[in-house]
Amino acid sequence: MNWISVAGLVAAFCTTVSFVPQAFQTIRTKDTSSISLAMYWLFTFGTLTWFLYGLYTKNLPVVLANAVTFLLSATILYFKIRNGSKDKKAVS
Amino acid sequence: MNWISVAGLVAAFCTTVSFVPQAFQTIRTKDTSSISLAMYWLFTFGTLTWFLYGLYTKNLPVVLANAVTFLLSATILYFKIRNGSKDKKAVS
């Protein structure tokens, strides 16, 4: 495996697992006041689309990376929606 | 262009522009209390690595998408670092 493939794996790993600490912090603190609802709607939809894209193009890394990121992103989105109005007062 | 390529473009567009509303909210409110520092270190490093990967593999969509996401993610990371200790009190 040449170093460019290694760079691709490192990049995919970092952008995928980066949502783990955010999901843990959100679950632990239940605080989503400074998190953007629009971001997580778009990002969750985007990772779901990447997941389906990976399935149809039979690209296992794309499927696995986006399955993980989708679950993490959807978790954060869930808490953001659940906090709904409470967050609006904090942001406005 | 078949619908699978369209799905790939939609997925790339959503996961890239999703950071725009977060960057705007962070710049407007200066509040990063519920944002994970570890997430943005990892994600910013990951998009930078994807950007370099795209340059070396001469993959323009990967270069462009990750250049945009890197700038947005780095902006959010800047505010998170700047808020440093203030956020620690809010989270702990």
PDB file of C-alpha atoms in Angstrom, chain A residues 3-4 7-8 10-12 14-15 17-19 21-22 25 28-29 31-36 38-40 42-43 45-47 49-50 53 56-57 91, chain B residues 3-4 7-8 10-12 14-15 17-19 21-22 25 28-29 31-36 38-40 42-43 45-47 49-50 53 56-57 91:
ATOM      1  CA  TRP A   3       1.537   6.394   1.156  1.00  0.00           C
ATOM      2  CA  ILE A   4      -1.259   8.060  -0.888  1.00  0.00           C
ATOM      3  CA  ALA A   7      -3.387   9.228   3.448  1.00  0.00           C
ATOM      4  CA  GLY A   8      -6.830   8.384   2.089  1.00  0.00           C
ATOM      5  CA  VAL A  10      -6.218   8.388   7.535  1.00  0.00           C
ATOM      6  CA  ALA A  11      -8.491  11.098   6.073  1.00  0.00           C
ATOM      7  CA  ALA A  12     -11.511   8.768   6.002  1.00  0.00           C
ATOM      8  CA  CYS A  14     -10.438  11.137  10.943  1.00  0.00           C
ATOM      9  CA  THR A  15     -13.551  12.572   9.285  1.00  0.00           C
ATOM     10  CA  VAL A  17     -14.497   9.103  14.021  1.00  0.00           C
ATOM     11  CA  SER A  18     -14.462  12.873  14.573  1.00  0.00           C
ATOM     12  CA  PHE A  19     -18.206  12.639  15.304  1.00  0.00           C
ATOM     13  CA  PRO A  21     -16.434  12.833  20.708  1.00  0.00           C
ATOM     14  CA  GLN A  22     -19.267  15.160  19.649  1.00  0.00           C
ATOM     15  CA  GLN A  25     -20.387  15.156  24.648  1.00  0.00           C
ATOM     16  CA  ARG A  28     -23.364  13.342  28.355  1.00  0.00           C
ATOM     17  CA  THR A  29     -24.294  17.048  28.604  1.00  0.00           C
ATOM     18  CA  ASP A  31     -26.494  20.521  25.628  1.00  0.00           C
ATOM     19  CA  THR A  32     -26.927  21.325  21.925  1.00  0.00           C
ATOM     20  CA  SER A  33     -27.352  25.096  22.230  1.00  0.00           C
ATOM     21  CA  SER A  34     -24.374  26.038  20.029  1.00  0.00           C
ATOM     22  CA  ILE A  35     -24.921  23.223  17.541  1.00  0.00           C
ATOM     23  CA  SER A  36     -26.595  24.142  14.227  1.00  0.00           C
ATOM     24  CA  ALA A  38     -29.456  22.980   9.759  1.00  0.00           C
ATOM     25  CA  MET A  39     -25.948  21.518   9.762  1.00  0.00           C
ATOM     26  CA  TYR A  40     -27.050  18.224  11.222  1.00  0.00           C
ATOM     27  CA  LEU A  42     -27.894  18.450   5.898  1.00  0.00           C
ATOM     28  CA  PHE A  43     -25.011  16.331   7.165  1.00  0.00           C
ATOM     29  CA  PHE A  45     -29.000  13.441   4.873  1.00  0.00           C
ATOM     30  CA  GLY A  46     -25.618  13.697   3.124  1.00  0.00           C
ATOM     31  CA  THR A  47     -24.115  10.681   4.901  1.00  0.00           C
ATOM     32  CA  THR A  49     -26.936   9.515   0.530  1.00  0.00           C
ATOM     33  CA  TRP A  50     -23.228   8.580   0.564  1.00  0.00           C
ATOM     34  CA  TYR A  53     -24.188   5.649  -3.162  1.00  0.00           C
ATOM     35  CA  TYR A  56     -24.999   0.909  -5.426  1.00  0.00           C
ATOM     36  CA  THR A  57     -21.358   1.358  -6.472  1.00  0.00           C
ATOM     37  CA  VAL A  91     -29.334  31.209  20.427  1.00  0.00           C
TER      38      VAL A  91
ATOM     39  CA  TRP B   3     -28.776   8.980 -11.199  1.00  0.00           C
ATOM     40  CA  ILE B   4     -25.971   7.297  -9.194  1.00  0.00           C
ATOM     41  CA  ALA B   7     -26.594  10.915  -5.838  1.00  0.00           C
ATOM     42  CA  GLY B   8     -22.823  11.230  -5.358  1.00  0.00           C
ATOM     43  CA  VAL B  10     -25.894  15.510  -3.880  1.00  0.00           C
ATOM     44  CA  ALA B  11     -24.105  13.643  -1.054  1.00  0.00           C
ATOM     45  CA  ALA B  12     -20.880  15.623  -1.574  1.00  0.00           C
ATOM     46  CA  CYS B  14     -24.789  18.203   1.470  1.00  0.00           C
ATOM     47  CA  THR B  15     -21.836  17.033   3.576  1.00  0.00           C
ATOM     48  CA  VAL B  17     -22.268  22.903   2.698  1.00  0.00           C
ATOM     49  CA  SER B  18     -23.650  21.512   5.957  1.00  0.00           C
ATOM     50  CA  PHE B  19     -20.807  23.290   7.757  1.00  0.00           C
ATOM     51  CA  PRO B  21     -24.875  27.130   8.831  1.00  0.00           C
ATOM     52  CA  GLN B  22     -22.688  25.943  11.736  1.00  0.00           C
ATOM     53  CA  GLN B  25     -24.102  30.383  13.888  1.00  0.00           C
ATOM     54  CA  ARG B  28     -22.844  35.167  15.021  1.00  0.00           C
ATOM     55  CA  THR B  29     -23.265  33.829  18.566  1.00  0.00           C
ATOM     56  CA  ASP B  31     -21.044  30.325  21.482  1.00  0.00           C
ATOM     57  CA  THR B  32     -19.190  27.021  21.139  1.00  0.00           C
ATOM     58  CA  SER B  33     -20.067  25.543  24.543  1.00  0.00           C
ATOM     59  CA  SER B  34     -21.795  22.421  23.194  1.00  0.00           C
ATOM     60  CA  ILE B  35     -19.342  21.907  20.333  1.00  0.00           C
ATOM     61  CA  SER B  36     -16.674  19.222  20.812  1.00  0.00           C
ATOM     62  CA  ALA B  38     -11.831  16.950  19.747  1.00  0.00           C
ATOM     63  CA  MET B  39     -14.360  16.643  16.922  1.00  0.00           C
ATOM     64  CA  TYR B  40     -13.128  19.806  15.181  1.00  0.00           C
ATOM     65  CA  LEU B  42     -10.011  15.550  14.041  1.00  0.00           C
ATOM     66  CA  PHE B  43     -12.395  16.797  11.363  1.00  0.00           C
ATOM     67  CA  PHE B  45      -7.147  17.494  10.128  1.00  0.00           C
ATOM     68  CA  GLY B  46      -9.221  14.945   8.176  1.00  0.00           C
ATOM     69  CA  THR B  47     -10.423  17.453   5.575  1.00  0.00           C
ATOM     70  CA  THR B  49      -5.679  15.245   4.536  1.00  0.00           C
ATOM     71  CA  TRP B  50      -8.525  14.660   2.030  1.00  0.00           C
ATOM     72  CA  TYR B  53      -5.098  13.315  -1.145  1.00  0.00           C
ATOM     73  CA  TYR B  56      -1.982  14.027  -5.381  1.00  0.00           C
ATOM     74  CA  THR B  57      -4.643  11.878  -7.060  1.00  0.00           C
ATOM     75  CA  VAL B  91     -19.384  21.628  29.879  1.00  0.00           C
TER      76      VAL B  91
END
